[in-house]
PDB file of C-alpha atoms in Angstrom:
ATOM      1  CA  UNK U   1      -1.581  -9.372   8.135  1.00 49.00           C
ATOM      2  CA  UNK U   2      -3.037  -9.468   4.627  1.00 80.00           C
ATOM      3  CA  UNK U   3      -4.584  -6.430   2.997  1.00 91.00           C
ATOM      4  CA  UNK U   4      -8.220  -5.616   3.820  1.00 98.00           C
ATOM      5  CA  UNK U   5     -10.194  -5.698   0.572  1.00 98.00           C
ATOM      6  CA  UNK U   6     -13.673  -4.803  -0.618  1.00 98.00           C
ATOM      7  CA  UNK U   7     -14.723  -6.564  -3.835  1.00 98.00           C
ATOM      8  CA  UNK U   8     -17.286  -4.994  -6.160  1.00 99.00           C
ATOM      9  CA  UNK U   9     -18.361  -7.483  -8.818  1.00 98.00           C
ATOM     10  CA  UNK U  10     -21.012  -8.829 -11.181  1.00 98.00           C
ATOM     11  CA  UNK U  11     -20.356 -12.444 -10.314  1.00 98.00           C
ATOM     12  CA  UNK U  12     -19.787 -14.310 -13.515  1.00 97.00           C
ATOM     13  CA  UNK U  13     -17.288 -17.096 -14.105  1.00 98.00           C
ATOM     14  CA  UNK U  14     -14.107 -15.028 -13.951  1.00 98.00           C
ATOM     15  CA  UNK U  15     -15.399 -13.018 -10.968  1.00 98.00           C
ATOM     16  CA  UNK U  16     -15.794 -16.372  -9.179  1.00 98.00           C
ATOM     17  CA  UNK U  17     -12.131 -17.154  -9.856  1.00 98.00           C
ATOM     18  CA  UNK U  18     -11.166 -13.713  -8.548  1.00 98.00           C
ATOM     19  CA  UNK U  19     -13.250 -14.305  -5.417  1.00 98.00           C
ATOM     20  CA  UNK U  20     -11.441 -17.575  -4.724  1.00 98.00           C
ATOM     21  CA  UNK U  21      -8.077 -15.881  -5.220  1.00 98.00           C
ATOM     22  CA  UNK U  22      -8.941 -13.108  -2.777  1.00 98.00           C
ATOM     23  CA  UNK U  23     -10.134 -15.583  -0.147  1.00 98.00           C
ATOM     24  CA  UNK U  24      -6.692 -17.135  -0.065  1.00 96.00           C
ATOM     25  CA  UNK U  25      -4.600 -13.997  -0.384  1.00 96.00           C
ATOM     26  CA  UNK U  26      -6.376 -11.134   1.387  1.00 97.00           C
ATOM     27  CA  UNK U  27      -8.631 -10.190   4.262  1.00 98.00           C
ATOM     28  CA  UNK U  28     -11.907  -9.981   2.337  1.00 98.00           C
ATOM     29  CA  UNK U  29     -14.127  -7.643   4.351  1.00 98.00           C
ATOM     30  CA  UNK U  30     -17.156  -7.485   2.082  1.00 98.00           C
ATOM     31  CA  UNK U  31     -18.594  -7.872  -1.392  1.00 98.00           C
ATOM     32  CA  UNK U  32     -20.965  -5.616  -3.295  1.00 98.00           C
ATOM     33  CA  UNK U  33     -22.697  -6.660  -6.495  1.00 98.00           C
ATOM     34  CA  UNK U  34     -23.708  -4.753  -9.605  1.00 98.00           C
ATOM     35  CA  UNK U  35     -25.580  -5.649 -12.776  1.00 98.00           C
ATOM     36  CA  UNK U  36     -23.186  -6.643 -15.535  1.00 98.00           C
ATOM     37  CA  UNK U  37     -22.489 -10.273 -16.408  1.00 97.00           C
ATOM     38  CA  UNK U  38     -25.804 -10.959 -14.708  1.00 98.00           C
ATOM     39  CA  UNK U  39     -28.230  -8.915 -12.620  1.00 98.00           C
ATOM     40  CA  UNK U  40     -27.084  -7.553  -9.266  1.00 98.00           C
ATOM     41  CA  UNK U  41     -29.460  -9.815  -7.325  1.00 98.00           C
ATOM     42  CA  UNK U  42     -28.326 -12.965  -9.131  1.00 98.00           C
ATOM     43  CA  UNK U  43     -24.712 -11.878  -8.700  1.00 98.00           C
ATOM     44  CA  UNK U  44     -25.303 -11.619  -4.943  1.00 98.00           C
ATOM     45  CA  UNK U  45     -26.836 -15.082  -4.822  1.00 98.00           C
ATOM     46  CA  UNK U  46     -23.892 -16.481  -6.796  1.00 98.00           C
ATOM     47  CA  UNK U  47     -21.466 -14.805  -4.414  1.00 98.00           C
ATOM     48  CA  UNK U  48     -23.194 -16.016  -1.269  1.00 98.00           C
ATOM     49  CA  UNK U  49     -23.341 -19.578  -2.570  1.00 98.00           C
ATOM     50  CA  UNK U  50     -19.663 -19.527  -3.568  1.00 98.00           C
ATOM     51  CA  UNK U  51     -18.647 -18.121  -0.189  1.00 98.00           C
ATOM     52  CA  UNK U  52     -20.631 -20.866   1.552  1.00 98.00           C
ATOM     53  CA  UNK U  53     -18.785 -23.522  -0.474  1.00 98.00           C
ATOM     54  CA  UNK U  54     -15.544 -21.983   0.784  1.00 98.00           C
ATOM     55  CA  UNK U  55     -16.768 -21.962   4.376  1.00 97.00           C
ATOM     56  CA  UNK U  56     -16.780 -18.155   4.400  1.00 97.00           C
ATOM     57  CA  UNK U  57     -20.366 -17.313   5.162  1.00 97.00           C
ATOM     58  CA  UNK U  58     -19.026 -14.608   7.458  1.00 97.00           C
ATOM     59  CA  UNK U  59     -18.255 -12.275   4.533  1.00 98.00           C
ATOM     60  CA  UNK U  60     -21.129  -9.778   4.096  1.00 98.00           C
ATOM     61  CA  UNK U  61     -22.606  -9.429   0.613  1.00 98.00           C
ATOM     62  CA  UNK U  62     -24.633  -6.365  -0.382  1.00 98.00           C
ATOM     63  CA  UNK U  63     -26.732  -5.925  -3.498  1.00 98.00           C
ATOM     64  CA  UNK U  64     -25.807  -2.781  -5.367  1.00 98.00           C
ATOM     65  CA  UNK U  65     -26.952  -0.946  -8.468  1.00 98.00           C
ATOM     66  CA  UNK U  66     -29.413  -2.836 -10.638  1.00 98.00           C
ATOM     67  CA  UNK U  67     -29.112  -0.270 -13.435  1.00 98.00           C
ATOM     68  CA  UNK U  68     -26.350   2.062 -14.676  1.00 97.00           C
ATOM     69  CA  UNK U  69     -26.309   5.714 -13.658  1.00 97.00           C
ATOM     70  CA  UNK U  70     -27.923   6.737 -16.939  1.00 94.00           C
ATOM     71  CA  UNK U  71     -30.121   4.077 -18.496  1.00 92.00           C
ATOM     72  CA  UNK U  72     -31.340   0.545 -17.910  1.00 94.00           C
ATOM     73  CA  UNK U  73     -29.516  -2.746 -17.448  1.00 94.00           C
ATOM     74  CA  UNK U  74     -29.260  -4.559 -20.777  1.00 91.00           C
ATOM     75  CA  UNK U  75     -29.771  -8.080 -19.496  1.00 91.00           C
ATOM     76  CA  UNK U  76     -26.279  -9.457 -18.934  1.00 93.00           C
ATOM     77  CA  UNK U  77     -23.846 -11.656 -20.845  1.00 94.00           C
ATOM     78  CA  UNK U  78     -25.600 -14.998 -20.819  1.00 94.00           C
ATOM     79  CA  UNK U  79     -23.889 -16.148 -23.998  1.00 94.00           C
ATOM     80  CA  UNK U  80     -20.536 -15.860 -22.207  1.00 96.00           C
ATOM     81  CA  UNK U  81     -21.362 -16.657 -18.575  1.00 97.00           C
ATOM     82  CA  UNK U  82     -24.539 -18.699 -18.834  1.00 95.00           C
ATOM     83  CA  UNK U  83     -28.033 -17.687 -17.869  1.00 94.00           C
ATOM     84  CA  UNK U  84     -27.251 -17.498 -14.152  1.00 97.00           C
ATOM     85  CA  UNK U  85     -23.807 -15.911 -14.579  1.00 97.00           C
ATOM     86  CA  UNK U  86     -21.858 -18.976 -13.461  1.00 98.00           C
ATOM     87  CA  UNK U  87     -22.048 -21.179 -16.508  1.00 97.00           C
ATOM     88  CA  UNK U  88     -25.463 -22.593 -15.710  1.00 97.00           C
ATOM     89  CA  UNK U  89     -24.042 -24.465 -12.720  1.00 97.00           C
ATOM     90  CA  UNK U  90     -26.568 -24.815  -9.887  1.00 97.00           C
ATOM     91  CA  UNK U  91     -24.835 -24.364  -6.544  1.00 97.00           C
ATOM     92  CA  UNK U  92     -26.171 -25.444  -3.147  1.00 97.00           C
ATOM     93  CA  UNK U  93     -28.107 -22.474  -1.793  1.00 97.00           C
ATOM     94  CA  UNK U  94     -26.349 -20.769   1.080  1.00 98.00           C
ATOM     95  CA  UNK U  95     -28.302 -20.073   4.251  1.00 96.00           C
ATOM     96  CA  UNK U  96     -27.138 -16.456   4.206  1.00 96.00           C
ATOM     97  CA  UNK U  97     -28.950 -13.649   2.419  1.00 97.00           C
ATOM     98  CA  UNK U  98     -27.585 -10.271   1.320  1.00 98.00           C
ATOM     99  CA  UNK U  99     -27.240  -7.762   4.125  1.00 98.00           C
ATOM    100  CA  UNK U 100     -29.938  -5.047   4.167  1.00 98.00           C
ATOM    101  CA  UNK U 101     -27.738  -2.185   2.957  1.00 98.00           C
ATOM    102  CA  UNK U 102     -26.750  -1.047  -0.521  1.00 98.00           C
ATOM    103  CA  UNK U 103     -23.322  -1.977  -1.845  1.00 98.00           C
ATOM    104  CA  UNK U 104     -22.264   1.685  -2.017  1.00 98.00           C
ATOM    105  CA  UNK U 105     -23.068   2.076   1.678  1.00 98.00           C
ATOM    106  CA  UNK U 106     -21.175  -1.107   2.570  1.00 98.00           C
ATOM    107  CA  UNK U 107     -18.110   0.292   0.816  1.00 98.00           C
ATOM    108  CA  UNK U 108     -18.402   3.592   2.687  1.00 98.00           C
ATOM    109  CA  UNK U 109     -18.833   1.814   6.030  1.00 98.00           C
ATOM    110  CA  UNK U 110     -15.778  -0.380   5.459  1.00 98.00           C
ATOM    111  CA  UNK U 111     -13.671   2.579   4.312  1.00 98.00           C
ATOM    112  CA  UNK U 112     -14.588   4.546   7.423  1.00 98.00           C
ATOM    113  CA  UNK U 113     -13.734   1.547   9.610  1.00 98.00           C
ATOM    114  CA  UNK U 114     -10.356   1.026   7.921  1.00 97.00           C
ATOM    115  CA  UNK U 115      -9.308   4.534   6.881  1.00 97.00           C
ATOM    116  CA  UNK U 116      -6.260   4.612   4.645  1.00 97.00           C
ATOM    117  CA  UNK U 117      -5.910   0.821   4.508  1.00 98.00           C
ATOM    118  CA  UNK U 118      -8.950  -0.521   2.635  1.00 98.00           C
ATOM    119  CA  UNK U 119      -8.208  -1.631  -0.917  1.00 98.00           C
ATOM    120  CA  UNK U 120     -10.975  -1.832  -3.524  1.00 98.00           C
ATOM    121  CA  UNK U 121     -11.158  -4.295  -6.404  1.00 98.00           C
ATOM    122  CA  UNK U 122     -13.839  -3.679  -9.038  1.00 99.00           C
ATOM    123  CA  UNK U 123     -14.470  -6.451 -11.558  1.00 98.00           C
ATOM    124  CA  UNK U 124     -17.808  -5.247 -12.911  1.00 98.00           C
ATOM    125  CA  UNK U 125     -19.351  -1.957 -14.023  1.00 98.00           C
ATOM    126  CA  UNK U 126     -18.345   0.908 -11.742  1.00 98.00           C
ATOM    127  CA  UNK U 127     -21.820   2.096 -10.778  1.00 98.00           C
ATOM    128  CA  UNK U 128     -21.516   1.270  -7.076  1.00 98.00           C
ATOM    129  CA  UNK U 129     -18.179   3.054  -6.780  1.00 98.00           C
ATOM    130  CA  UNK U 130     -19.569   6.160  -8.469  1.00 98.00           C
ATOM    131  CA  UNK U 131     -22.599   6.142  -6.178  1.00 98.00           C
ATOM    132  CA  UNK U 132     -20.339   5.798  -3.135  1.00 98.00           C
ATOM    133  CA  UNK U 133     -18.287   8.784  -4.298  1.00 98.00           C
ATOM    134  CA  UNK U 134     -21.444  10.854  -4.584  1.00 98.00           C
ATOM    135  CA  UNK U 135     -22.602   9.882  -1.100  1.00 98.00           C
ATOM    136  CA  UNK U 136     -19.226  10.307   0.596  1.00 98.00           C
ATOM    137  CA  UNK U 137     -17.008  12.933  -1.064  1.00 96.00           C
ATOM    138  CA  UNK U 138     -14.185  12.038   1.352  1.00 98.00           C
ATOM    139  CA  UNK U 139     -14.074   8.450   0.106  1.00 98.00           C
ATOM    140  CA  UNK U 140     -10.853   8.927  -1.924  1.00 98.00           C
ATOM    141  CA  UNK U 141      -9.124  10.003   1.294  1.00 98.00           C
ATOM    142  CA  UNK U 142     -10.370   6.918   3.137  1.00 98.00           C
ATOM    143  CA  UNK U 143      -9.478   4.278   0.530  1.00 98.00           C
ATOM    144  CA  UNK U 144      -5.868   3.183   0.025  1.00 98.00           C
ATOM    145  CA  UNK U 145      -6.282   2.399  -3.679  1.00 98.00           C
ATOM    146  CA  UNK U 146      -8.633   1.071  -6.346  1.00 98.00           C
ATOM    147  CA  UNK U 147      -7.911  -1.653  -8.886  1.00 98.00           C
ATOM    148  CA  UNK U 148     -10.306  -1.911 -11.828  1.00 98.00           C
ATOM    149  CA  UNK U 149     -10.625  -4.678 -14.383  1.00 98.00           C
ATOM    150  CA  UNK U 150     -11.889  -2.767 -17.377  1.00 98.00           C
ATOM    151  CA  UNK U 151     -11.220  -0.918 -20.565  1.00 98.00           C
ATOM    152  CA  UNK U 152      -9.447  -1.575 -23.834  1.00 97.00           C
ATOM    153  CA  UNK U 153      -6.810   1.129 -24.135  1.00 97.00           C
ATOM    154  CA  UNK U 154      -4.656   0.120 -27.109  1.00 97.00           C
ATOM    155  CA  UNK U 155      -6.567  -2.962 -28.304  1.00 97.00           C
ATOM    156  CA  UNK U 156     -10.114  -3.557 -29.606  1.00 95.00           C
ATOM    157  CA  UNK U 157     -13.013  -3.875 -27.191  1.00 95.00           C
ATOM    158  CA  UNK U 158     -15.056  -6.995 -26.512  1.00 95.00           C
ATOM    159  CA  UNK U 159     -18.561  -5.530 -26.833  1.00 94.00           C
ATOM    160  CA  UNK U 160     -17.884  -2.872 -29.490  1.00 92.00           C
ATOM    161  CA  UNK U 161     -14.892  -1.984 -31.619  1.00 92.00           C
ATOM    162  CA  UNK U 162     -13.553   0.120 -28.760  1.00 93.00           C
ATOM    163  CA  UNK U 163     -15.631  -0.716 -25.698  1.00 95.00           C
ATOM    164  CA  UNK U 164     -14.919  -3.286 -22.998  1.00 97.00           C
ATOM    165  CA  UNK U 165     -17.981  -4.626 -21.184  1.00 96.00           C
ATOM    166  CA  UNK U 166     -17.402  -3.271 -17.663  1.00 98.00           C
ATOM    167  CA  UNK U 167     -16.789   0.266 -18.903  1.00 97.00           C
ATOM    168  CA  UNK U 168     -19.369   0.186 -21.698  1.00 96.00           C
ATOM    169  CA  UNK U 169     -22.119  -0.949 -19.317  1.00 96.00           C
ATOM    170  CA  UNK U 170     -21.771   2.321 -17.376  1.00 97.00           C
ATOM    171  CA  UNK U 171     -19.304   4.778 -18.934  1.00 96.00           C
ATOM    172  CA  UNK U 172     -20.666   7.667 -16.896  1.00 97.00           C
ATOM    173  CA  UNK U 173     -19.759   5.829 -13.692  1.00 97.00           C
ATOM    174  CA  UNK U 174     -16.345   4.887 -15.073  1.00 97.00           C
ATOM    175  CA  UNK U 175     -15.624   8.522 -15.894  1.00 97.00           C
ATOM    176  CA  UNK U 176     -16.428   9.558 -12.309  1.00 97.00           C
ATOM    177  CA  UNK U 177     -14.288   6.808 -10.794  1.00 98.00           C
ATOM    178  CA  UNK U 178     -11.269   7.598 -12.966  1.00 97.00           C
ATOM    179  CA  UNK U 179     -11.633  11.319 -12.266  1.00 97.00           C
ATOM    180  CA  UNK U 180     -11.662  10.890  -8.468  1.00 98.00           C
ATOM    181  CA  UNK U 181      -8.508  11.632  -6.484  1.00 97.00           C
ATOM    182  CA  UNK U 182      -7.794   8.087  -5.280  1.00 98.00           C
ATOM    183  CA  UNK U 183      -4.975   6.012  -6.818  1.00 98.00           C
ATOM    184  CA  UNK U 184      -6.431   3.833  -9.597  1.00 98.00           C
ATOM    185  CA  UNK U 185      -4.800   0.902 -11.358  1.00 98.00           C
ATOM    186  CA  UNK U 186      -6.575  -0.169 -14.530  1.00 98.00           C
ATOM    187  CA  UNK U 187      -6.172  -3.765 -15.730  1.00 98.00           C
ATOM    188  CA  UNK U 188      -7.591  -3.678 -19.279  1.00 98.00           C
ATOM    189  CA  UNK U 189      -8.090  -6.171 -22.090  1.00 98.00           C
ATOM    190  CA  UNK U 190      -4.635  -5.165 -23.329  1.00 98.00           C
ATOM    191  CA  UNK U 191      -3.146  -7.491 -20.706  1.00 98.00           C
ATOM    192  CA  UNK U 192      -6.008  -9.788 -19.616  1.00 98.00           C
ATOM    193  CA  UNK U 193      -6.501 -11.307 -23.078  1.00 98.00           C
ATOM    194  CA  UNK U 194      -2.870 -12.488 -23.069  1.00 97.00           C
ATOM    195  CA  UNK U 195      -3.037 -14.603 -19.913  1.00 98.00           C
ATOM    196  CA  UNK U 196      -5.209 -17.695 -19.949  1.00 98.00           C
ATOM    197  CA  UNK U 197      -6.296 -20.926 -18.333  1.00 98.00           C
ATOM    198  CA  UNK U 198      -6.200 -24.100 -20.392  1.00 98.00           C
ATOM    199  CA  UNK U 199      -8.051 -27.386 -19.905  1.00 97.00           C
ATOM    200  CA  UNK U 200      -5.312 -28.667 -17.574  1.00 98.00           C
ATOM    201  CA  UNK U 201      -6.011 -25.757 -15.220  1.00 98.00           C
ATOM    202  CA  UNK U 202      -9.683 -26.693 -15.157  1.00 98.00           C
ATOM    203  CA  UNK U 203      -8.711 -30.290 -14.399  1.00 98.00           C
ATOM    204  CA  UNK U 204      -6.436 -29.137 -11.573  1.00 98.00           C
ATOM    205  CA  UNK U 205      -9.385 -27.371  -9.958  1.00 98.00           C
ATOM    206  CA  UNK U 206     -11.507 -30.484 -10.313  1.00 97.00           C
ATOM    207  CA  UNK U 207      -8.765 -32.695  -8.904  1.00 98.00           C
ATOM    208  CA  UNK U 208      -8.373 -30.328  -5.953  1.00 97.00           C
ATOM    209  CA  UNK U 209     -11.511 -32.007  -4.648  1.00 95.00           C
ATOM    210  CA  UNK U 210     -12.914 -29.159  -2.569  1.00 98.00           C
ATOM    211  CA  UNK U 211     -16.520 -28.018  -3.010  1.00 98.00           C
ATOM    212  CA  UNK U 212     -15.437 -24.625  -4.321  1.00 98.00           C
ATOM    213  CA  UNK U 213     -12.720 -26.029  -6.575  1.00 98.00           C
ATOM    214  CA  UNK U 214     -15.163 -28.495  -8.101  1.00 98.00           C
ATOM    215  CA  UNK U 215     -17.759 -25.790  -8.685  1.00 98.00           C
ATOM    216  CA  UNK U 216     -15.213 -23.508 -10.350  1.00 98.00           C
ATOM    217  CA  UNK U 217     -14.126 -26.353 -12.639  1.00 98.00           C
ATOM    218  CA  UNK U 218     -17.725 -27.034 -13.625  1.00 98.00           C
ATOM    219  CA  UNK U 219     -18.572 -23.432 -14.417  1.00 98.00           C
ATOM    220  CA  UNK U 220     -15.425 -23.037 -16.522  1.00 98.00           C
ATOM    221  CA  UNK U 221     -16.879 -25.443 -19.096  1.00 98.00           C
ATOM    222  CA  UNK U 222     -19.336 -22.837 -20.401  1.00 97.00           C
ATOM    223  CA  UNK U 223     -16.553 -20.250 -20.446  1.00 97.00           C
ATOM    224  CA  UNK U 224     -14.358 -22.551 -22.539  1.00 98.00           C
ATOM    225  CA  UNK U 225     -17.286 -23.235 -24.859  1.00 97.00           C
ATOM    226  CA  UNK U 226     -17.673 -19.520 -25.548  1.00 97.00           C
ATOM    227  CA  UNK U 227     -14.003 -18.656 -26.000  1.00 97.00           C
ATOM    228  CA  UNK U 228     -12.920 -21.698 -28.038  1.00 97.00           C
ATOM    229  CA  UNK U 229     -14.308 -20.367 -31.358  1.00 97.00           C
ATOM    230  CA  UNK U 230     -13.167 -16.838 -30.470  1.00 95.00           C
ATOM    231  CA  UNK U 231      -9.550 -17.789 -29.713  1.00 96.00           C
ATOM    232  CA  UNK U 232      -9.250 -20.844 -31.937  1.00 97.00           C
ATOM    233  CA  UNK U 233      -8.251 -23.113 -29.069  1.00 97.00           C
ATOM    234  CA  UNK U 234      -9.744 -24.275 -25.813  1.00 98.00           C
ATOM    235  CA  UNK U 235      -8.511 -21.653 -23.381  1.00 97.00           C
ATOM    236  CA  UNK U 236     -10.041 -18.717 -21.508  1.00 98.00           C
ATOM    237  CA  UNK U 237      -8.636 -15.267 -20.662  1.00 98.00           C
ATOM    238  CA  UNK U 238      -8.213 -14.429 -17.006  1.00 97.00           C
ATOM    239  CA  UNK U 239      -9.764 -10.970 -16.808  1.00 98.00           C
ATOM    240  CA  UNK U 240     -10.931 -10.662 -13.200  1.00 98.00           C
ATOM    241  CA  UNK U 241      -8.482 -12.997 -11.424  1.00 98.00           C
ATOM    242  CA  UNK U 242      -5.623 -11.189 -13.138  1.00 98.00           C
ATOM    243  CA  UNK U 243      -6.860  -7.886 -11.701  1.00 98.00           C
ATOM    244  CA  UNK U 244      -7.043  -9.549  -8.278  1.00 98.00           C
ATOM    245  CA  UNK U 245      -3.474 -10.795  -8.671  1.00 98.00           C
ATOM    246  CA  UNK U 246      -2.291  -7.312  -9.664  1.00 98.00           C
ATOM    247  CA  UNK U 247      -3.892  -5.914  -6.501  1.00 98.00           C
ATOM    248  CA  UNK U 248      -2.173  -8.487  -4.294  1.00 97.00           C
ATOM    249  CA  UNK U 249       1.195  -8.055  -5.990  1.00 97.00           C
ATOM    250  CA  UNK U 250       1.303 -11.715  -7.012  1.00 97.00           C
ATOM    251  CA  UNK U 251       2.104 -10.759 -10.616  1.00 98.00           C
ATOM    252  CA  UNK U 252       4.564  -8.097 -11.730  1.00 97.00           C
ATOM    253  CA  UNK U 253       3.738  -5.538 -14.417  1.00 98.00           C
ATOM    254  CA  UNK U 254       6.392  -5.068 -17.089  1.00 98.00           C
ATOM    255  CA  UNK U 255       4.721  -2.019 -18.623  1.00 98.00           C
ATOM    256  CA  UNK U 256       2.373   0.019 -16.428  1.00 98.00           C
ATOM    257  CA  UNK U 257       2.547   3.692 -17.405  1.00 98.00           C
ATOM    258  CA  UNK U 258       0.674   6.505 -15.712  1.00 98.00           C
ATOM    259  CA  UNK U 259      -1.763   7.746 -18.342  1.00 98.00           C
ATOM    260  CA  UNK U 260      -4.357  10.440 -18.746  1.00 98.00           C
ATOM    261  CA  UNK U 261      -7.558   8.682 -19.749  1.00 98.00           C
ATOM    262  CA  UNK U 262     -10.890   9.890 -21.078  1.00 96.00           C
ATOM    263  CA  UNK U 263     -14.032   7.757 -21.027  1.00 97.00           C
ATOM    264  CA  UNK U 264     -16.372   8.357 -23.944  1.00 91.00           C
ATOM    265  CA  UNK U 265     -20.033   8.055 -22.967  1.00 83.00           C
ATOM    266  CA  UNK U 266     -21.411   9.216 -26.309  1.00 81.00           C
ATOM    267  CA  UNK U 267     -19.894   8.747 -29.786  1.00 77.00           C
ATOM    268  CA  UNK U 268     -17.846   5.627 -29.040  1.00 81.00           C
ATOM    269  CA  UNK U 269     -19.686   4.671 -25.867  1.00 84.00           C
ATOM    270  CA  UNK U 270     -17.407   2.960 -23.378  1.00 90.00           C
ATOM    271  CA  UNK U 271     -14.133   3.745 -25.103  1.00 95.00           C
ATOM    272  CA  UNK U 272     -11.214   4.457 -22.767  1.00 97.00           C
ATOM    273  CA  UNK U 273      -8.805   6.650 -24.709  1.00 95.00           C
ATOM    274  CA  UNK U 274      -5.463   8.183 -23.902  1.00 97.00           C
ATOM    275  CA  UNK U 275      -5.805  11.955 -23.771  1.00 96.00           C
ATOM    276  CA  UNK U 276      -2.806  14.271 -23.281  1.00 94.00           C
ATOM    277  CA  UNK U 277      -5.196  16.954 -22.032  1.00 96.00           C
ATOM    278  CA  UNK U 278      -6.069  14.770 -19.021  1.00 96.00           C
ATOM    279  CA  UNK U 279      -3.689  14.554 -16.061  1.00 96.00           C
ATOM    280  CA  UNK U 280      -1.699  11.304 -16.120  1.00 97.00           C
ATOM    281  CA  UNK U 281      -3.051   9.829 -12.915  1.00 96.00           C
ATOM    282  CA  UNK U 282      -4.217   6.292 -13.819  1.00 98.00           C
ATOM    283  CA  UNK U 283      -1.741   3.410 -13.708  1.00 98.00           C
ATOM    284  CA  UNK U 284      -2.534   1.164 -16.668  1.00 98.00           C
ATOM    285  CA  UNK U 285      -1.156  -2.373 -16.690  1.00 98.00           C
ATOM    286  CA  UNK U 286      -0.330  -3.224 -20.313  1.00 98.00           C
ATOM    287  CA  UNK U 287       1.936  -6.251 -19.891  1.00 98.00           C
ATOM    288  CA  UNK U 288       3.453  -8.572 -17.281  1.00 98.00           C
ATOM    289  CA  UNK U 289       6.961  -9.877 -16.774  1.00 98.00           C
ATOM    290  CA  UNK U 290       5.883 -13.520 -17.153  1.00 97.00           C
ATOM    291  CA  UNK U 291       2.814 -15.668 -17.953  1.00 97.00           C
ATOM    292  CA  UNK U 292       0.258 -15.306 -15.185  1.00 98.00           C
ATOM    293  CA  UNK U 293      -1.612 -18.588 -15.675  1.00 98.00           C
ATOM    294  CA  UNK U 294       0.558 -20.713 -13.354  1.00 97.00           C
ATOM    295  CA  UNK U 295       0.509 -18.070 -10.625  1.00 97.00           C
ATOM    296  CA  UNK U 296      -3.262 -17.646 -10.829  1.00 98.00           C
ATOM    297  CA  UNK U 297      -3.805 -21.389 -10.809  1.00 98.00           C
ATOM    298  CA  UNK U 298      -1.806 -21.669  -7.585  1.00 97.00           C
ATOM    299  CA  UNK U 299      -3.619 -18.760  -5.956  1.00 97.00           C
ATOM    300  CA  UNK U 300      -7.103 -19.867  -6.968  1.00 98.00           C
ATOM    301  CA  UNK U 301      -6.379 -23.373  -5.660  1.00 97.00           C
ATOM    302  CA  UNK U 302      -5.121 -21.884  -2.387  1.00 96.00           C
ATOM    303  CA  UNK U 303      -8.343 -19.930  -1.950  1.00 97.00           C
ATOM    304  CA  UNK U 304     -10.648 -22.763  -2.863  1.00 95.00           C
TER     305      UNK U 304
END
């Protein structure tokens, strides 16, 4: 039996890769969406359409927070993920619509139904998780663990000098999630920027010939277009699928210390800093034992 998982995401290109990976490697019980790469409603539509391509219209999708805990949504990352979050690719519209509950409530319901076994993967801002904690204080007792793609601990950020997008979009929520008593594994830019897909990985998805594999290959084009001038070669970092692979145990951390972390919501908004005054309770994946690209390619193909 594979692990039961709830995915909380802001479905952009790399979230779509993570979704495919989870479909092949876990028991995906539900998906909640949050505004980040794109708005929460668009993220839900992207997710539903991707699930339909995979023949998994049975997975419930709930729209979550449209704005951070303190402030307004800034409009997304269209320059990176395209105007619709998935590289401008237009997918066949799924027959399914989002379920009529908020993402935070879907998470609580699933945790109560699978106490002590549900695993949570968050690949967007952490607003929904923070809202769920506020609504159900016992949630940390009900959830087995939480894996978060976010933060830049010992490297520069990708939206500010220190801030990574998922944390910077709602640092107040991130602070609440990291302070809660559940086990958290953080998969930050420190490790995700080192593990990439190249053009041959995109071609492998296209050659796979499935509807989902073809769609993923198409949406990767916009992602390559953004990262090529940033990295100096045509490759893309594997932020969200790497976090999914860490959750499943498909990749092995080489350096993953337990650290005390502080999230700055003011002076350096979104910075995740090591703080010796904070209890060392967050596992932070800083490096892996081997390149993750081949493993992620295999897993994404298996799920698509």
